[in-house]
Amino acid sequence: MSSRCSLLPSVLKMSKRNSIANLSLPFIFTFLELLLGVVDSRTCPGDIRVLKDLKNGLDSKSVAPGSCLSSWDFSFDPRDHIFSDKFTCGLRCDRVVSGSFRVTEITFDPVGYSGSLSSVSWDLPYLQTLDISDNAFSGSVPDSLAKLTRLRRLSLSKNSLSGKLPVSLGSLSHLEELYLDGNHLQGPLPSSFNSLVNLKRLEIQENNFSGEFPDLRSLKDLYILDASDNQFSEQVPSALPMSLVELSMRNNDLKGNLPDNVGDLEYLQVLDLSHNQLSGPILSVLFDHPSLQQLTLSYNNFTFLQTPGTMGFTSKLIALDLSNNDLRGLLPAFLGSMPKLSALSLEHNMFTGMIPTQYALKAAVPRAHTSSFERLLLGGNYLFGPIPSPLMGLKPGSANVSLVDNCLCRCPDTFFFCQGGDQKSLVVCKSFGPSIP
């Protein structure tokens, strides 16, 4: 660092090692200049230059009256904002070097600031938080952000940033939260992301990222990963950190089977892989997982469910959505035995056979230490036979139940769960399975 703020500590150390009599006049003048500079401007001049560049790089029309940046008046020191209308918000300075203050936080208000991040040097070595989310910045994410070596939180969410991410972002080793969601970023995630060893939260949803997902197993503190609404087209990544609590890769183009080691993510509570092209079996380990509570695999091409050895009695699942797949055969009875499951959607598959009694009892008959079905959606299959008698006593509003678009012999509109769609015709039902009566 070459600013006066960084030079002053060195000068002070030198003055302690030498008596005043031994100091040269040029040295004394330099010392006084630095000292007076700190008195005149308590915020480091180098930091102020970056703040000026940041404001000057904005489209002036986007700096609305009353916004944070409209109060940035550089004829005043950013520290002199108390009891004034200058620098009312948008940044924070802290005393981190003897006699001076450094910018430690920049947080913009979401008012539509527009401009480029590349016009700023980003020489802010003490910055810990940079949040410009919910604005209209455009252009690329600059390499110079790597200068923010103490950064812990970086939020560029919901702007109009584009292009590929710089590899240098992986050098931000103190980073704990990274939000890039809601932009137009593209290309693969840099493999250097595996160096973000302190990262706890990574949100990159709603972009155009593609290619192979990097190996993130070294991120042992990462607990939330959201890569939804992108263009990833490989298989579900298997090289993920064991610390994950939430994993969402909804609405990509993922293909192939679920990785066998998904059960090794022992802390996982939420898994959403809906709206992809996944196929094969839904693994039994997901139904007796030690912590999984919400599983969403809808809108894929799965063909069957593996039955867990525990028959669902130890499952922690609360909500399960397997709708809009190619699941076939009888409805899995073990799903009605899961003690905490309260929301089950199996709509729009190819299930046939009768509705299991376990489902009807779980929806209609409260039991101790067991959650009832608050949502049971079975429409759009090929279920046949009579409606189980426990369901007949359900009153509207007691639970969200739907049996429409099946092959049930009688499902009149007098039952709320038969409203909203007819049963399939006998011709359609017979064409699907001759055994349907």
Coordinates of N, CA, C and O in Angstrom, one line a residue, residues 214-289:
P214 N -17.5 -27.0 -10.3 CA -16.2 -27.2 -9.8 C -16.2 -28.1 -8.5 O -17.3 -28.2 -7.9
D215 N -15.1 -28.7 -8.2 CA -15.0 -29.5 -6.9 C -15.0 -28.5 -5.8 O -14.0 -27.7 -5.6
L216 N -16.0 -28.6 -4.9 CA -16.1 -27.7 -3.8 C -15.9 -28.4 -2.4 O -16.3 -27.8 -1.4
R217 N -15.3 -29.6 -2.4 CA -15.2 -30.3 -1.2 C -14.3 -29.7 -0.2 O -14.4 -29.9 1.0
S218 N -13.5 -28.7 -0.6 CA -12.6 -28.1 0.4 C -13.3 -27.0 1.2 O -12.8 -26.5 2.1
L219 N -14.5 -26.6 0.8 CA -15.3 -25.6 1.4 C -16.0 -26.2 2.6 O -17.3 -26.4 2.6
K220 N -15.4 -26.5 3.7 CA -15.9 -27.3 4.8 C -16.9 -26.6 5.6 O -17.5 -27.2 6.6
D221 N -17.1 -25.3 5.4 CA -18.1 -24.5 6.2 C -19.3 -24.1 5.3 O -20.2 -23.4 5.9
L222 N -19.3 -24.5 4.1 CA -20.4 -24.1 3.2 C -21.7 -24.8 3.6 O -21.7 -26.0 3.6
Y223 N -22.7 -24.0 3.9 CA -24.0 -24.7 4.3 C -25.1 -24.4 3.4 O -26.2 -25.1 3.4
I224 N -25.0 -23.3 2.6 CA -26.1 -23.1 1.6 C -25.5 -22.9 0.2 O -24.6 -22.1 0.0
L225 N -26.0 -23.6 -0.7 CA -25.6 -23.5 -2.1 C -26.8 -23.5 -3.0 O -27.6 -24.5 -3.0
D226 N -27.0 -22.4 -3.7 CA -28.2 -22.2 -4.6 C -27.7 -21.9 -6.0 O -27.1 -20.8 -6.2
A227 N -27.8 -22.9 -6.9 CA -27.3 -22.7 -8.3 C -28.5 -22.9 -9.2 O -28.4 -23.2 -10.4
S228 N -29.7 -22.5 -8.7 CA -30.9 -22.7 -9.5 C -31.0 -21.7 -10.7 O -30.3 -20.7 -10.7
D229 N -31.8 -22.1 -11.7 CA -32.1 -21.2 -12.8 C -30.9 -20.8 -13.6 O -30.6 -19.6 -13.7
N230 N -30.1 -21.8 -13.9 CA -28.9 -21.6 -14.8 C -28.9 -22.6 -15.9 O -30.0 -23.0 -16.3
Q231 N -27.8 -22.9 -16.5 CA -27.7 -23.8 -17.7 C -26.7 -24.9 -17.5 O -26.1 -25.4 -18.4
F232 N -26.6 -25.3 -16.2 CA -25.7 -26.5 -15.9 C -26.3 -27.7 -16.6 O -27.5 -28.0 -16.4
S233 N -25.5 -28.4 -17.3 CA -26.1 -29.6 -18.1 C -25.4 -30.9 -17.9 O -25.7 -31.9 -18.5
E234 N -24.5 -30.9 -16.9 CA -23.8 -32.2 -16.6 C -24.7 -32.9 -15.6 O -25.9 -32.7 -15.4
Q235 N -24.1 -33.9 -14.9 CA -24.8 -34.6 -13.8 C -24.8 -33.8 -12.6 O -24.1 -32.8 -12.4
V236 N -25.6 -34.2 -11.6 CA -25.6 -33.5 -10.3 C -24.2 -33.7 -9.7 O -23.7 -34.8 -9.7
P237 N -23.6 -32.6 -9.3 CA -22.2 -32.6 -8.8 C -22.1 -33.6 -7.6 O -23.0 -33.5 -6.7
S238 N -21.1 -34.4 -7.6 CA -20.9 -35.3 -6.5 C -19.8 -34.8 -5.6 O -19.7 -35.3 -4.5
A239 N -19.0 -33.9 -6.0 CA -17.8 -33.3 -5.2 C -18.3 -32.1 -4.5 O -17.9 -31.0 -4.7
L240 N -19.2 -32.3 -3.5 CA -19.8 -31.2 -2.7 C -19.3 -31.4 -1.3 O -19.0 -32.5 -0.8
P241 N -19.3 -30.2 -0.5 CA -18.8 -30.3 0.9 C -19.9 -31.0 1.8 O -21.1 -30.9 1.6
M242 N -19.4 -31.8 2.7 CA -20.2 -32.5 3.6 C -21.1 -31.6 4.5 O -22.0 -32.1 5.1
S243 N -20.7 -30.3 4.6 CA -21.4 -29.4 5.5 C -22.7 -28.9 5.0 O -23.4 -28.2 5.8
L244 N -23.0 -29.1 3.8 CA -24.2 -28.5 3.2 C -25.5 -28.8 4.0 O -25.8 -30.0 4.4
V245 N -26.3 -27.8 4.2 CA -27.6 -27.9 4.8 C -28.7 -27.7 3.8 O -29.7 -28.4 3.8
E246 N -28.5 -26.8 2.8 CA -29.4 -26.6 1.7 C -28.7 -26.6 0.4 O -27.7 -26.0 0.2
L247 N -29.3 -27.4 -0.5 CA -28.7 -27.5 -1.9 C -29.9 -27.4 -2.9 O -30.8 -28.2 -2.9
S248 N -29.8 -26.4 -3.7 CA -30.8 -26.2 -4.8 C -30.1 -26.0 -6.1 O -29.3 -25.1 -6.3
M249 N -30.5 -26.8 -7.1 CA -30.1 -26.7 -8.5 C -31.3 -26.8 -9.4 O -31.3 -27.4 -10.4
R250 N -32.4 -26.2 -8.9 CA -33.6 -26.2 -9.7 C -33.5 -25.5 -11.0 O -32.8 -24.6 -11.2
N251 N -34.2 -26.0 -12.0 CA -34.4 -25.4 -13.3 C -33.0 -25.2 -14.0 O -32.6 -24.1 -14.4
N252 N -32.3 -26.3 -14.2 CA -31.1 -26.4 -15.0 C -31.4 -27.4 -16.1 O -32.5 -27.6 -16.5
D253 N -30.3 -28.0 -16.6 CA -30.5 -29.1 -17.6 C -29.7 -30.3 -17.1 O -29.0 -30.9 -18.0
L254 N -29.7 -30.6 -15.9 CA -28.9 -31.7 -15.3 C -29.5 -33.0 -15.8 O -30.7 -33.2 -16.0
K255 N -28.6 -33.9 -16.1 CA -29.0 -35.2 -16.7 C -28.4 -36.4 -15.8 O -27.6 -36.2 -15.0
G256 N -28.9 -37.6 -16.2 CA -28.3 -38.8 -15.5 C -29.0 -39.1 -14.2 O -30.0 -38.5 -13.9
N257 N -28.4 -40.0 -13.4 CA -28.9 -40.5 -12.2 C -28.5 -39.6 -11.0 O -27.5 -38.9 -11.1
L258 N -29.1 -39.7 -9.9 CA -28.7 -39.1 -8.7 C -27.4 -39.7 -8.3 O -27.2 -40.9 -8.4
P259 N -26.4 -38.9 -7.7 CA -25.2 -39.5 -7.3 C -25.4 -40.4 -6.1 O -26.2 -40.1 -5.2
D260 N -24.7 -41.6 -6.1 CA -24.8 -42.5 -5.0 C -24.4 -42.0 -3.6 O -24.9 -42.4 -2.6
N261 N -23.5 -41.0 -3.7 CA -23.0 -40.5 -2.4 C -23.9 -39.3 -1.8 O -23.5 -38.6 -0.9
V262 N -25.1 -39.1 -2.4 CA -25.9 -38.0 -1.9 C -26.3 -38.2 -0.4 O -26.5 -37.3 0.4
G263 N -26.3 -39.5 0.0 CA -26.6 -39.8 1.4 C -25.4 -39.4 2.4 O -25.6 -39.3 3.6
D264 N -24.3 -39.1 1.8 CA -23.1 -38.8 2.7 C -23.2 -37.3 3.1 O -22.5 -36.9 4.1
L265 N -24.1 -36.5 2.5 CA -24.4 -35.2 3.0 C -25.3 -35.2 4.2 O -26.4 -34.9 4.2
E266 N -24.7 -35.6 5.3 CA -25.4 -36.0 6.5 C -26.2 -34.8 7.2 O -27.1 -35.1 8.0
Y267 N -25.8 -33.6 6.9 CA -26.5 -32.4 7.5 C -27.5 -31.8 6.6 O -28.2 -30.9 7.0
L268 N -27.7 -32.4 5.4 CA -28.6 -31.8 4.4 C -30.0 -31.8 4.9 O -30.5 -32.9 5.3
Q269 N -30.7 -30.7 4.9 CA -32.1 -30.6 5.3 C -33.0 -30.3 4.1 O -34.2 -30.6 4.1
V270 N -32.5 -29.5 3.1 CA -33.3 -29.2 1.9 C -32.6 -29.5 0.7 O -31.4 -29.2 0.5
L271 N -33.3 -30.3 -0.2 CA -32.7 -30.7 -1.5 C -33.7 -30.4 -2.6 O -34.8 -31.0 -2.6
D272 N -33.4 -29.5 -3.5 CA -34.3 -29.2 -4.6 C -33.6 -29.3 -5.9 O -32.7 -28.5 -6.3
L273 N -34.0 -30.4 -6.7 CA -33.4 -30.6 -8.0 C -34.5 -30.7 -9.1 O -34.4 -31.3 -10.1
S274 N -35.6 -30.0 -8.8 CA -36.7 -30.0 -9.7 C -36.4 -29.3 -11.0 O -35.5 -28.5 -11.1
H275 N -37.2 -29.6 -12.0 CA -37.1 -29.0 -13.3 C -35.8 -29.2 -14.0 O -35.0 -28.3 -14.4
N276 N -35.4 -30.5 -14.1 CA -34.2 -30.9 -14.8 C -34.5 -32.1 -15.7 O -35.7 -32.3 -16.0
Q277 N -33.5 -32.8 -16.1 CA -33.7 -34.0 -16.9 C -33.2 -35.3 -16.3 O -32.7 -36.2 -16.9
L278 N -33.3 -35.3 -15.0 CA -32.7 -36.4 -14.2 C -33.6 -37.7 -14.4 O -34.8 -37.6 -14.6
S279 N -33.0 -38.8 -14.3 CA -33.7 -40.1 -14.6 C -33.2 -41.2 -13.7 O -32.4 -40.9 -12.8
G280 N -33.7 -42.4 -13.9 CA -33.3 -43.5 -13.1 C -34.1 -43.6 -11.8 O -35.2 -43.0 -11.7
P281 N -33.6 -44.2 -10.8 CA -34.4 -44.4 -9.5 C -34.2 -43.2 -8.6 O -33.2 -42.5 -8.6
I282 N -35.2 -43.0 -7.7 CA -35.1 -42.1 -6.6 C -34.6 -42.9 -5.5 O -35.2 -43.9 -5.0
L283 N -33.4 -42.6 -5.0 CA -32.6 -43.5 -4.1 C -33.3 -43.7 -2.7 O -33.8 -42.7 -2.2
S284 N -33.2 -44.9 -2.2 CA -33.8 -45.2 -0.9 C -33.2 -44.4 0.2 O -33.8 -44.0 1.2
V285 N -31.9 -44.0 0.1 CA -31.2 -43.3 1.1 C -31.9 -41.9 1.4 O -31.8 -41.4 2.5
L286 N -32.6 -41.4 0.4 CA -33.3 -40.1 0.6 C -34.5 -40.2 1.6 O -34.9 -39.2 2.2
F287 N -35.0 -41.4 1.7 CA -36.2 -41.7 2.5 C -35.8 -42.1 3.9 O -36.7 -42.1 4.8
D288 N -34.6 -42.4 4.2 CA -34.2 -42.6 5.6 C -33.0 -41.8 6.0 O -32.2 -42.2 6.8
H289 N -32.8 -40.7 5.3 CA -31.7 -39.8 5.5 C -31.8 -39.2 7.0 O -32.9 -38.9 7.5

